[in-house]
Coordinates of C-alpha atoms in Angstrom, one line a residue:
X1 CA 0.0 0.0 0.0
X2 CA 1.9 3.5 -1.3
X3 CA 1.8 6.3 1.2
X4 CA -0.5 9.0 0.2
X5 CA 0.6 12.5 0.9
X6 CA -2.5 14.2 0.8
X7 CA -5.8 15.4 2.2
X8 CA -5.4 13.0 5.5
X9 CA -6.1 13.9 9.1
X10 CA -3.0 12.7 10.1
X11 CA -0.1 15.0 8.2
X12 CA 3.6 14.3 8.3
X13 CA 5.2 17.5 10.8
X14 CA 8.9 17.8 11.4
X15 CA 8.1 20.0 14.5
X16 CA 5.9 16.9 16.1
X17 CA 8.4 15.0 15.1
X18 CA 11.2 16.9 17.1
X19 CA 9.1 17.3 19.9
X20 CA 7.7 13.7 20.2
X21 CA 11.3 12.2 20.2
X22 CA 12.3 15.3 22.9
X23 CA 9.3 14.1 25.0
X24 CA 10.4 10.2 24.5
X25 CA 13.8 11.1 25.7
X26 CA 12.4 13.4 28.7
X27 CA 10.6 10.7 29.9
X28 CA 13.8 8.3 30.2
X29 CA 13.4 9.5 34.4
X30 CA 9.5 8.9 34.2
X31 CA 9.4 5.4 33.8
X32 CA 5.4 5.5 33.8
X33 CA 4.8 8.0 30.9
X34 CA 8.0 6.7 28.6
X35 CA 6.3 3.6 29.2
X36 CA 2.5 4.5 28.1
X37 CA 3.9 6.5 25.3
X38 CA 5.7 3.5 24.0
X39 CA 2.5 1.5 23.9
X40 CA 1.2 4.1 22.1
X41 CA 3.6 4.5 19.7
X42 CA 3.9 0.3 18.9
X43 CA 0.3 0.4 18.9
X44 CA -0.5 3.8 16.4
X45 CA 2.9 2.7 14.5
X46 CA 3.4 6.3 13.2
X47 CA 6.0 5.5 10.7
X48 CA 3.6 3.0 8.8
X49 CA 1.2 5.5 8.3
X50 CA 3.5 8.3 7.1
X51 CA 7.2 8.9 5.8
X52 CA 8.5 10.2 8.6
X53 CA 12.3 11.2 9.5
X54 CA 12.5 9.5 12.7
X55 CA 11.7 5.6 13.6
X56 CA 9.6 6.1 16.5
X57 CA 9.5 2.4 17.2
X58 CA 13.0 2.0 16.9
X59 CA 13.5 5.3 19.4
X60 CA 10.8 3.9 21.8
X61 CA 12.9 0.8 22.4
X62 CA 16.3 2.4 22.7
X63 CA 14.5 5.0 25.5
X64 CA 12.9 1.5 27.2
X65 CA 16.2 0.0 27.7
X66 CA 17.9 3.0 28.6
X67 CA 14.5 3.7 31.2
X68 CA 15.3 0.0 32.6
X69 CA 19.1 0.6 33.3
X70 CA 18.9 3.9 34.5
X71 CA 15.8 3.5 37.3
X72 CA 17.0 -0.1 37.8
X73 CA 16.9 0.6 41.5
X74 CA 12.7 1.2 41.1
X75 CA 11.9 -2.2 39.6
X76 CA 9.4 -3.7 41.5
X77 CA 9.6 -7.2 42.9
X78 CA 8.7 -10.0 42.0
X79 CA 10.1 -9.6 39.0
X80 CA 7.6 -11.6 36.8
X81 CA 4.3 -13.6 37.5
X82 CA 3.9 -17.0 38.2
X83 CA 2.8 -18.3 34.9
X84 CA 5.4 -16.5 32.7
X85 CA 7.5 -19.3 33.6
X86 CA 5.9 -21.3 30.9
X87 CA 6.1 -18.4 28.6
X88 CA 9.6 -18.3 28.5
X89 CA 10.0 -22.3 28.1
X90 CA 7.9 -21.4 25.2
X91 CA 10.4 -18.4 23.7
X92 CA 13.5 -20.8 24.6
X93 CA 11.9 -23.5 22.8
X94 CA 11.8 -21.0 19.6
X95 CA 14.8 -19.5 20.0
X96 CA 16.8 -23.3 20.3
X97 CA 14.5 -24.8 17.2
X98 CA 15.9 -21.2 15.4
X99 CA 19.4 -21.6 16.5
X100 CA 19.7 -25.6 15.0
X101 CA 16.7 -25.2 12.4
X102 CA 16.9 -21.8 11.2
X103 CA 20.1 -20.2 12.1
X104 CA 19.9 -16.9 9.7
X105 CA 16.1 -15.8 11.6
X106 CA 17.3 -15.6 14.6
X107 CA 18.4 -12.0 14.7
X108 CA 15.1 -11.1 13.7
X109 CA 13.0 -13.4 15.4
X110 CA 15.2 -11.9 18.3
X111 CA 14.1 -8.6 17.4
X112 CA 10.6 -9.8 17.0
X113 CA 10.0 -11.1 20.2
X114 CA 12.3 -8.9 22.2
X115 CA 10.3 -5.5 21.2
X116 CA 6.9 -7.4 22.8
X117 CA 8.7 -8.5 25.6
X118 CA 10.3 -5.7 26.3
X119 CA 7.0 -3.5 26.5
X120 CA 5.7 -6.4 28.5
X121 CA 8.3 -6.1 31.6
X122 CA 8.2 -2.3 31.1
X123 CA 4.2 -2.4 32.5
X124 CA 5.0 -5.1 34.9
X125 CA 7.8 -3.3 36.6
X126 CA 7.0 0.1 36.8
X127 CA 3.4 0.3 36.2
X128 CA 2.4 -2.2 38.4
X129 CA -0.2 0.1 40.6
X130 CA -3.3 2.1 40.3
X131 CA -1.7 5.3 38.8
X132 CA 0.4 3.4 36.5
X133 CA -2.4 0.7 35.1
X134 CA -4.7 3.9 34.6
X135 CA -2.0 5.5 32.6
X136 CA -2.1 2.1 30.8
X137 CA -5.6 1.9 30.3
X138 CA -5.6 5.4 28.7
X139 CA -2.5 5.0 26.5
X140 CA -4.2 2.1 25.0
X141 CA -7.7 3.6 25.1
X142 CA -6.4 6.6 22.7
X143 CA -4.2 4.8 20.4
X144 CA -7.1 2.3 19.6
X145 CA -9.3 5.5 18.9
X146 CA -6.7 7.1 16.3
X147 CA -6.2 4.0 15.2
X148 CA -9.9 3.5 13.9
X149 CA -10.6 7.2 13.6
X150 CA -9.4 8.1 10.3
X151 CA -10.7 5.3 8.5
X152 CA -14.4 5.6 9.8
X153 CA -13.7 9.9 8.8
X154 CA -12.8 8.3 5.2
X155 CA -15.8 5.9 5.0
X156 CA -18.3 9.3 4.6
X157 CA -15.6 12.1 3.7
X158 CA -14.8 10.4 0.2
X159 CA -16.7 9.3 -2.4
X160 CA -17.3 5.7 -2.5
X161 CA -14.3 4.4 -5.4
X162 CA -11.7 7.3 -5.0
X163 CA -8.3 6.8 -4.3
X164 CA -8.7 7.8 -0.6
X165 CA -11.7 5.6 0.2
X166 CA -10.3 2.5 -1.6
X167 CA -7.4 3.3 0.8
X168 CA -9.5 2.2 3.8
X169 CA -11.6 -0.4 2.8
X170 CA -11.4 -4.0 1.1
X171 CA -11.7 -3.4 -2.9
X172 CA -14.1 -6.4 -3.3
X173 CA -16.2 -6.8 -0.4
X174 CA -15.9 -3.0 0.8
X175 CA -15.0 -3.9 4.2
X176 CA -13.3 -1.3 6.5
X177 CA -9.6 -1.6 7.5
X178 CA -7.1 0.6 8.9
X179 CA -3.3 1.2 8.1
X180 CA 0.6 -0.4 7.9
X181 CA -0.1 -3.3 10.5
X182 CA -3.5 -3.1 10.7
X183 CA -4.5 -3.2 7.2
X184 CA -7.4 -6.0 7.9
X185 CA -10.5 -6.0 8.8
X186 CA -10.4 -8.5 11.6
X187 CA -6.9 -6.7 13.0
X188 CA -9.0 -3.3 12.5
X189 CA -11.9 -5.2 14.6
X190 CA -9.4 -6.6 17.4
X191 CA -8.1 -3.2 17.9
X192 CA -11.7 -1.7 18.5
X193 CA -12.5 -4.7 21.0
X194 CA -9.3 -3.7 22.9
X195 CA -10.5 -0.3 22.7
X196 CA -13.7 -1.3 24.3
X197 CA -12.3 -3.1 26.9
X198 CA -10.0 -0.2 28.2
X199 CA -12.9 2.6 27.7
X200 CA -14.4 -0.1 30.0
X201 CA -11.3 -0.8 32.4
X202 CA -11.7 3.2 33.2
X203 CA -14.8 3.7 34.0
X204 CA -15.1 0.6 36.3
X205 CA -12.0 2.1 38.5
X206 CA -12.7 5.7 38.0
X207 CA -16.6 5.8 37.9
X208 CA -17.3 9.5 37.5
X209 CA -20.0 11.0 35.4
X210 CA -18.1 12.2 33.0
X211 CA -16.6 8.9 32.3
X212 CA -20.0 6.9 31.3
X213 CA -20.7 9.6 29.2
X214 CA -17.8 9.0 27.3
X215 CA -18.0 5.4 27.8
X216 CA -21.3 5.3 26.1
X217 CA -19.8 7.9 23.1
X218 CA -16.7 5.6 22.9
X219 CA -18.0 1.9 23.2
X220 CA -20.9 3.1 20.3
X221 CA -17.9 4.2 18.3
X222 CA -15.8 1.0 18.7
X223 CA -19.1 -1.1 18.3
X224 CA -19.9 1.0 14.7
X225 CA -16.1 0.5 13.9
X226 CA -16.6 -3.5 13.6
X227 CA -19.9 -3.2 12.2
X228 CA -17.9 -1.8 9.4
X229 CA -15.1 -4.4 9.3
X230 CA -17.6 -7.2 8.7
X231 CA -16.0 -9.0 11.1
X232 CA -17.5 -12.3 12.3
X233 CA -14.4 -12.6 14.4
X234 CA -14.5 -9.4 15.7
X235 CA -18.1 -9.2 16.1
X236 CA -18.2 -12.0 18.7
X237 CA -15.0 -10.9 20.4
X238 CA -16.4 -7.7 21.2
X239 CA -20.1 -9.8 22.7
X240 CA -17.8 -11.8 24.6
X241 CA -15.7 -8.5 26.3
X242 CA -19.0 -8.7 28.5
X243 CA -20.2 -12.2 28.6
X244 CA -18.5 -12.6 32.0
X245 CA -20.6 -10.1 33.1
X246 CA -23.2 -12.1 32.7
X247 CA -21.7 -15.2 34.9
X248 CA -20.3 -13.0 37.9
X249 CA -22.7 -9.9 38.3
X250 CA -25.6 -10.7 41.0
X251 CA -27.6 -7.9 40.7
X252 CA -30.4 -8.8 38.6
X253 CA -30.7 -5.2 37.3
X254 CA -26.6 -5.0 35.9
X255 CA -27.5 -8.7 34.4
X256 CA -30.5 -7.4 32.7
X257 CA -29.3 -4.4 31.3
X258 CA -26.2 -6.6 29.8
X259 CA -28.4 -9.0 28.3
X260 CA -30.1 -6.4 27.2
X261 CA -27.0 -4.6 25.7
X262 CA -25.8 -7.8 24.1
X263 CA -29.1 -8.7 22.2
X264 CA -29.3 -5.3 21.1
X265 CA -26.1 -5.6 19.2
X266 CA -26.7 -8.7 17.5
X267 CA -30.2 -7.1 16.4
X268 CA -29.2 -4.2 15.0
X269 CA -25.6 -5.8 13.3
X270 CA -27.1 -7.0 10.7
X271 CA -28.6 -3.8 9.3
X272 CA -25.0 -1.5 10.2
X273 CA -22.6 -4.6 8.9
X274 CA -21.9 -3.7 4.9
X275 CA -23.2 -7.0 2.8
X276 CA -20.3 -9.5 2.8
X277 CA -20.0 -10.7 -0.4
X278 CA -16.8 -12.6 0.2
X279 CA -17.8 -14.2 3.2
X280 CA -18.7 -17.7 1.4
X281 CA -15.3 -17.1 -0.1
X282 CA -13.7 -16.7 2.5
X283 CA -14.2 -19.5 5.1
X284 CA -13.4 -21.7 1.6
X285 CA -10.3 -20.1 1.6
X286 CA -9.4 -20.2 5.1
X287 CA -10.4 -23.8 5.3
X288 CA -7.6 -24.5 3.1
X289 CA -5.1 -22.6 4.6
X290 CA -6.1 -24.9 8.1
X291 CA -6.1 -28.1 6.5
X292 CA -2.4 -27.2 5.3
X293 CA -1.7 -25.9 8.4
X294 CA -2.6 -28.9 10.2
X295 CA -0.8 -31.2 7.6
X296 CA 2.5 -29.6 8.5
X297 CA 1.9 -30.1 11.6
X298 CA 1.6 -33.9 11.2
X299 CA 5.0 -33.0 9.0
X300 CA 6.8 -31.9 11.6
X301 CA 5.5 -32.8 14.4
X302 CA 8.5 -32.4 16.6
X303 CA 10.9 -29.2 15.0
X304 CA 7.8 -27.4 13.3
X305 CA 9.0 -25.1 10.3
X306 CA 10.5 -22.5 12.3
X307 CA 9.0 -19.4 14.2
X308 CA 7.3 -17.0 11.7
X309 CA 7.8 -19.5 8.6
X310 CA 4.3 -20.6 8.1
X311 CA 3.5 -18.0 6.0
X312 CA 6.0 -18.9 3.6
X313 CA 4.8 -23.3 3.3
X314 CA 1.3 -21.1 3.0
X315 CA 2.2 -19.3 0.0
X316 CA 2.9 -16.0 2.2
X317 CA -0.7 -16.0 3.8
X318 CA -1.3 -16.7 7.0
X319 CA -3.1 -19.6 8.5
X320 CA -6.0 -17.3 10.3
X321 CA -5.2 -19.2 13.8
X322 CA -3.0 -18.5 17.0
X323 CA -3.3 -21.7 17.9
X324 CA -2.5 -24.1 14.4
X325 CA 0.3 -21.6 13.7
X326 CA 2.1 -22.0 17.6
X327 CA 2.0 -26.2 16.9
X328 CA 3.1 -25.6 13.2
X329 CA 6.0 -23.2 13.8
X330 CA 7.4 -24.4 16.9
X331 CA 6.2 -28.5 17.2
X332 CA 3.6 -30.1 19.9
X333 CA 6.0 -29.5 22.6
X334 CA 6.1 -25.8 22.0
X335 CA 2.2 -25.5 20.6
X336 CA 1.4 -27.6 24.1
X337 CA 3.3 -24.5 26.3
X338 CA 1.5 -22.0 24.4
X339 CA -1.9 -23.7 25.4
X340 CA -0.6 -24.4 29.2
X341 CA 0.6 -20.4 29.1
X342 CA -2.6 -19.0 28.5
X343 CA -4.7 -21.9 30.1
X344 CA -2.8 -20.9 33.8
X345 CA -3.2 -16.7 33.3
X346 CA -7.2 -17.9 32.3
X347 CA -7.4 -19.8 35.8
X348 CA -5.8 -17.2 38.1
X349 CA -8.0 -14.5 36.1
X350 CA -11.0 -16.9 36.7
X351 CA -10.0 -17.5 40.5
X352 CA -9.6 -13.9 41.5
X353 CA -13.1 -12.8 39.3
X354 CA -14.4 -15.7 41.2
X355 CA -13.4 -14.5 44.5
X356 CA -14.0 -10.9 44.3
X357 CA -12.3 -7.7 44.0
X358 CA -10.1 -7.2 47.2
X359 CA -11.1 -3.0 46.3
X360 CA -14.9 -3.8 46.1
X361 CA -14.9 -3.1 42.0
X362 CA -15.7 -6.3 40.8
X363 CA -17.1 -4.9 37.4
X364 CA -13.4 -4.3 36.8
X365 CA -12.3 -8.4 36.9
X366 CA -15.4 -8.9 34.9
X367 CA -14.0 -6.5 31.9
X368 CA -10.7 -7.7 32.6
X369 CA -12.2 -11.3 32.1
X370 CA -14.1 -10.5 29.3
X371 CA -11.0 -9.3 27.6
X372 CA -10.0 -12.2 28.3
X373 CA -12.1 -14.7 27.0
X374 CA -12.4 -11.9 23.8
X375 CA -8.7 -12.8 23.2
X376 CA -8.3 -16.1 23.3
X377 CA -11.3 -16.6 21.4
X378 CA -9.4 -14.0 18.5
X379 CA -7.1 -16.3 18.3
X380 CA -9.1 -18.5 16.9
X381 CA -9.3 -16.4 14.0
X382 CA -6.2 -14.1 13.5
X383 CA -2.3 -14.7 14.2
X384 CA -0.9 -12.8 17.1
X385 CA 1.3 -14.9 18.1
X386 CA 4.0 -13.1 19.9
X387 CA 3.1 -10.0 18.6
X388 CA 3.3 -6.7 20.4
X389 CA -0.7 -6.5 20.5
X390 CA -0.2 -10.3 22.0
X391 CA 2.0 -8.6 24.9
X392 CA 0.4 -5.4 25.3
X393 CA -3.2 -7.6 26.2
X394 CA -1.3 -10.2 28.4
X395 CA 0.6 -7.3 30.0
X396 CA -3.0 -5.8 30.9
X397 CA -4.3 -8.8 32.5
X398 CA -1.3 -10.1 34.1
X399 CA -0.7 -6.5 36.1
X400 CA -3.6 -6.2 36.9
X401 CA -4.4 -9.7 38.5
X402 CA -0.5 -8.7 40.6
X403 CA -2.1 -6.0 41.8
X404 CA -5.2 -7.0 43.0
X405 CA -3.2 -10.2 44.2
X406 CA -1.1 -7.4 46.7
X407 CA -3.9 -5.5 47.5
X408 CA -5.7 -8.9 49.0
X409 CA -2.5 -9.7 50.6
X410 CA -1.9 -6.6 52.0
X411 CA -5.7 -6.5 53.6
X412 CA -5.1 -10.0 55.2

């Protein structure tokens, strides 16, 4: 996709250029803000939108580290969770099958991983408390909006066919789709569920007037911003951010009004979701890219074809599944500590929820469960596997279940 230099809402300026890297750099001290700014700028990924001077990813790392080594005094202990022990049997299971396998991807499966990762220890050592996981929760919040802002602005500014429509949208089937990373409708959709459930994180912890206002403004927006993706996947990823809701909430009045909320949606998505006419298509296609996927698997049962290599026994397309594409790249063994990874953050999630907020806002575990169950159901249908969107959720659910885990400690 060519960069267009013209007529967008987001224009290439060397002076917020300058001063985003001088703010990036400030921040090196203020491990909280260099930290939420650096989600946003993996997140937004400036430089795939535009043709800008500086490589704000690139910059946003270098600043991490240097954050890390110079306020290595304030990381918090323990230093990770519980269950990231199986995550990293997982990454040295991919970087060993690399290293034998695959020797010439492993500086940029390095690189791959280590950006995620790197984001991921960031939130868990210094954000790791209510001012920091609010930060958090906005940072993400706002970079999902700007993500999914310009391409709904598009969908009415532009004639339906020009050069600037076609830009953001699906030629065939007309579906919406944002930019660089993002240039899908389903990773379009994923982004406005995670934008949900942040909008949603906030308001359970803050609560103010103010806040359900723009909840309601916000969630309607998100909601809208899948009806335009078409996305199945997305669709019922962004139901399921509040099917927990539904299990935990007692009160009879929250229960009904979720339902309520729920059914609603489904109602009305029909008549907001532009006519897929490559959905029959589609699930042909996909279906073949699984039953290749799972050949390989059979294949290789033990090595796998390497981390990120599917694409490429795929005919560069990817398999559409988190899951097949863990046991093809990186064998049973690896695929099964993928599964176990996610399985043990699900149960401590589903014990805490289960329990009850130590702080009395129990709405808050419920989106926080919701997201989820929202994920891992995603996964079904997209390939995140270790990708910084991958790290950024597990980084939101994994502080926040530390947290609450000290809070109850600390009130024992």
């Amino acid at each position: 996709m060519g960069v267009v230099t013209t007529k967008f809402i987001y224009q290439q300026n060397y002076l917020f250029e300058f001063l985003l890297t001088a703010i990036m750099i400030g921040c090196i001290a203020k491990p909280k803000l260099l930290t939420a700014l650096a989600v946003g700028i993996l997140l937004v990924r400036p430089n795939e939108r535009m043709d800008l001077m500086v490589p704000f990813t690139r910059v946003a790392m270098i600043c991490l580290v240097l954050m890390m080594i110079i306020n290595k005094n304030r990381i918090r202990k323990p230093l990770w969770y519980t269950s990231d022990k199986y995550l990293f049997i997982f990454i040295a299971i991919i970087f060993a099958k690399t290293l034998a396998y695959n020797p010439a991807d492993m500086v940029g499966n390095f690189m791959y991983i280590f950006t995620g990762l790197l984001l991921y220890f960031a939130v868990i050592w210094f954000m790791c408390n209510e001012s920091g996981i609010k930060l958090f929760y906005c940072s993400v919040a706002v970079s999902c909006f700007l993500i999914c802002l310009e391409p709904v602005y598009y969908h009415y500014a532009v004639p339906n066919g020009s050069d600037l429509w076609n830009m953001f949208h699906i030629e065939q089937s007309q579906r919406l789709q944002a930019w660089g990373m993002w240039a899908n409708p389903n990773e379009t959709a994923l982004i406005a569920c995670l934008g949900t459930a942040n909008i949603l994180f906030i308001t359970s912890r803050c609560g103010r007037s103010i806040h359900y206002i723009t909840t309601v403004i916000l969630v309607s927006f998100f909601s809208f911003v899948i009806f335009l993706t078409a996305s199945r996947a997305g669709l019922a990823s962004f139901l399921l951010i509040f099917f927990p809701s539904i299990i935990f909430i007692k009160r009879k009045s929250i229960k009904f009004v979720t339902i309520l909320l729920i059914l609603c949606t489904i109602i009305i998505s029909q008549s907001l979701t532009p006519e897929r006419k490559d959905a029959e298509g589609s699930t042909e296609a996909r279906g073949e890219l699984r039953a290749r996927g799972i050949q390989i698997i059979k294949d290789f049962p033990i090595t796998g074809v390497g981390f990120r290599r599917l694409r490429y026994e795929l005919g560069s397309k990817p398999v559409h599944n988190t899951y097949l594409q863990a046991f093809a790249e990186t064998g049973v063994i690896g695929g099964l500590f993928f599964l176990i990874y996610l399985f043990v953050v699900g149960k401590n999630l589903y014990a805490l929820s289960k329990k009850g907020s130590p702080d009395g806002i129990n709405s808050y575990l419920y989106f926080m469960s919701g997201l989820y169950c929202s994920t891992v159901f995603y996964y079904l249908w997209g390939n995140q596997l270790l990708s910084v969107i991958f790290f950024i959720i597990i980084a939101q659910i994994v502080s926040s279940v530390m947290l609450l885990e000290e809070k109850k400690s600390a009130s024992v």
